Amino acid sequence: MIIGIVAISKNYAIGKDGKLPWHYSADLRFFKETTTGNAIVMGSNTWRSIGKPLPDRLNIVLSRNGDTPVHRSVMKLSSKEEVVDLSKYLNRDVFIIGGAKTYAEFAEVIDQWLVTTVPVEIENADTFMPNDFLNEFVEIESRQLDDGLTVRKYIRIG
Ligand SMILES: NC(=O)c1ccc[n+]([C@@H]2O[C@H](COP(=O)([O-])OP(=O)(O)OC[C@H]3O[C@@H](n4cnc5c(N)ncnc54)[C@H](OP(=O)(O)O)[C@@H]3O)[C@@H](O)[C@H]2O)c1
């Protein structure tokens, strides 16, 4: 399954100055427990922001630029199609972990979304999710995390 996982503010912000505009340990814990043992796919900007491979997961970085430096344990791919093909050979979920450009590229092939709502408005954010990204999805579960966060699971209906 291909699963989008994202944390968004009340005004749909997800990033500012190349970083997450908040720090919530509860969401980082949720992200770790959910993605461990699976594959994670990130765009090159998010890769630069994280700066190192995340342990116990297959880390895949997307870039059209052959010179984008990655750690030797990281798989670098150059198209969505390569990720989709690879996902058919993995007995694991593939989590699309961002950022905005990467979510947009994968929008049509994402089967499920896991969305953490962060209870703040972010001033001067520079990276957002589109307001309609869940239009073809329906919520099937929600769970409270610490720090006033809620995670909702959505499955595709369209
Ligand atoms: N709140 C959250 O849950 C969350 C999650 C992740 C990231 N973020 C934030 O989002 C921001 C970064 O997002 P962003 O939209 O600027 O960048 P991004 O999606 O991380 O990276 C974009 C780059 O990824 C590569 N790429 C994307 N799709 C591709 C495709 N189909 N084929 C080949 N390469 C592809 C391209 O790299 P090249 O230019 O190298 O070709 C593209 O320029 C940061 O602020 C980060 O902290 C937030």
XYZ file of C-alpha atoms and ligand atoms in Angstrom:
206
model
C 0.000 0.000 0.000
C 1.127 3.568 -0.692
C 0.347 5.802 2.274
C 0.783 9.555 2.589
C 1.787 10.719 6.058
C 1.730 14.417 6.881
C 1.348 16.851 9.764
C -0.597 20.004 8.958
C -1.481 23.161 10.849
C -4.966 24.687 10.950
C -4.063 26.818 7.911
C -2.679 23.795 5.995
C 0.961 24.799 6.506
C 3.531 22.002 6.518
C 6.866 23.781 6.222
C 8.786 26.995 6.718
C 12.366 27.816 5.693
C 12.983 24.207 4.657
C 11.996 22.810 8.049
C 8.983 21.711 10.031
C 7.506 24.854 11.637
C 6.987 23.088 15.005
C 8.398 20.397 17.243
C 5.952 17.876 18.663
C 7.553 14.802 20.231
C 4.199 12.982 20.175
C 3.998 13.278 16.395
C 7.617 12.236 15.918
C 6.932 9.148 18.039
C 3.807 8.353 16.012
C 5.771 8.807 12.773
C 8.543 6.517 14.004
C 6.268 3.720 15.218
C 4.165 3.881 12.035
C 6.951 3.920 9.458
C 9.524 1.631 11.117
C 10.031 -1.567 9.136
C 8.552 -0.025 5.990
C 9.812 2.165 3.150
C 9.765 5.963 3.289
C 9.891 8.162 0.203
C 10.958 11.796 0.428
C 11.777 14.611 -1.964
C 15.295 15.987 -2.082
C 14.349 19.104 -0.069
C 12.962 16.987 2.760
C 16.038 14.762 2.564
C 18.246 17.841 3.031
C 16.073 18.933 5.934
C 16.273 15.551 7.727
C 19.971 15.269 6.893
C 20.457 11.575 7.657
C 18.740 8.282 6.918
C 16.067 7.282 9.405
C 16.950 3.945 10.996
C 15.132 0.641 10.498
C 13.399 1.804 7.305
C 14.237 1.689 3.614
C 14.970 5.357 2.885
C 14.195 6.438 -0.691
C 15.082 9.930 -1.900
C 13.564 11.294 -5.086
C 15.584 13.633 -7.261
C 15.893 14.330 -10.969
C 19.385 15.615 -10.313
C 22.002 12.863 -10.503
C 24.325 14.920 -8.296
C 22.022 15.079 -5.260
C 24.202 13.604 -2.500
C 22.687 10.828 -0.419
C 24.059 8.534 2.242
C 25.239 5.162 0.907
C 22.426 3.311 2.682
C 19.814 5.437 0.903
C 18.163 4.495 -2.382
C 17.942 7.384 -4.840
C 15.218 7.215 -7.515
C 14.332 9.761 -10.177
C 10.618 9.271 -10.850
C 7.306 8.426 -9.251
C 6.973 5.478 -11.641
C 10.128 3.861 -10.248
C 8.707 4.101 -6.725
C 5.364 2.640 -7.805
C 7.126 -0.244 -9.599
C 9.348 -0.913 -6.592
C 6.345 -0.905 -4.230
C 4.981 -3.978 -6.045
C 8.092 -5.941 -5.056
C 8.098 -4.917 -1.404
C 6.181 -6.852 1.189
C 5.942 -3.608 3.129
C 4.029 -0.360 3.044
C 5.528 2.604 1.224
C 5.063 5.866 3.105
C 5.235 9.115 1.163
C 6.676 11.443 3.808
C 6.825 14.744 1.875
C 7.303 17.508 1.233
C 4.615 19.346 -0.682
C 6.036 18.753 -4.176
C 6.404 15.050 -3.488
C 2.892 14.700 -2.020
C 1.552 16.443 -5.142
C 3.434 14.071 -7.460
C 2.033 11.022 -5.651
C -1.498 12.350 -5.047
C -3.109 10.040 -7.591
C -1.438 6.833 -6.371
C -1.835 7.334 -2.617
C -4.250 4.715 -1.200
C -4.440 6.106 2.339
C -3.548 9.272 4.211
C -2.444 9.584 7.831
C -2.910 13.218 8.772
C -1.806 14.726 12.075
C -3.568 17.983 12.797
C -1.412 20.425 14.693
C -3.555 22.898 16.696
C -1.800 26.104 15.594
C -1.833 28.597 12.713
C 1.607 29.158 11.214
C 2.412 32.731 10.196
C 4.612 33.140 7.121
C 4.777 29.458 6.290
C 6.094 28.817 2.784
C 4.948 25.233 2.167
C 1.319 24.134 2.274
C -0.959 21.228 1.434
C -3.707 22.052 -1.052
C -7.102 22.502 0.677
C -8.642 19.765 -1.455
C -6.041 17.020 -0.984
C -8.549 14.788 0.888
C -11.434 15.307 -1.533
C -11.393 11.724 -2.766
C -10.895 10.243 0.694
C -13.075 9.423 3.675
C -12.023 9.365 7.340
C -12.187 5.907 8.918
C -10.296 6.321 12.214
C -8.997 8.997 14.523
C -6.681 8.886 17.476
C -5.565 11.446 20.037
C -1.849 11.856 20.582
C -0.233 13.828 23.416
C 0.301 17.586 22.977
C -3.293 18.129 21.735
C -2.637 16.446 18.400
C -5.108 14.287 16.483
C -4.205 11.728 13.829
C -6.850 10.764 11.291
C -6.738 7.910 8.824
C -8.401 8.389 5.442
C -9.019 5.832 2.710
C -9.644 6.511 -0.955
C -13.231 6.418 -2.146
C -12.741 7.856 -5.664
N 4.629 18.725 7.928
C 5.026 17.617 7.331
O 4.470 16.528 7.569
C 6.192 17.666 6.391
C 6.686 16.487 5.830
C 7.779 16.558 4.962
C 8.330 17.795 4.650
N 7.817 18.902 5.200
C 8.379 20.227 4.854
O 8.159 20.476 3.469
C 9.206 21.333 2.989
C 9.859 20.696 1.764
O 8.879 20.483 0.768
P 9.120 20.847 -0.775
O 7.819 20.768 -1.489
O 9.904 22.120 -0.855
O 10.143 19.735 -1.283
P 10.198 18.123 -1.363
O 8.916 17.579 -1.871
O 10.779 17.595 -0.116
O 11.333 17.953 -2.482
C 11.096 18.385 -3.813
C 12.149 17.784 -4.700
O 12.033 16.352 -4.694
C 12.328 15.842 -5.979
N 11.119 15.246 -6.529
C 9.828 15.387 -6.115
N 9.017 14.632 -6.877
C 9.800 13.994 -7.779
C 9.547 13.080 -8.830
N 8.292 12.642 -9.127
N 10.594 12.620 -9.563
C 11.851 13.045 -9.279
N 12.160 13.905 -8.301
C 11.140 14.375 -7.559
C 12.818 17.031 -6.805
O 14.205 17.093 -6.497
P 15.366 17.712 -7.451
O 15.078 19.202 -7.457
O 16.605 17.323 -6.716
O 15.213 17.064 -8.783
C 12.047 18.185 -6.163
O 12.640 19.445 -6.389
C 10.166 21.520 4.142
O 9.838 22.721 4.823
C 9.873 20.322 5.026
O 10.233 20.546 6.378
C 6.764 18.876 6.061
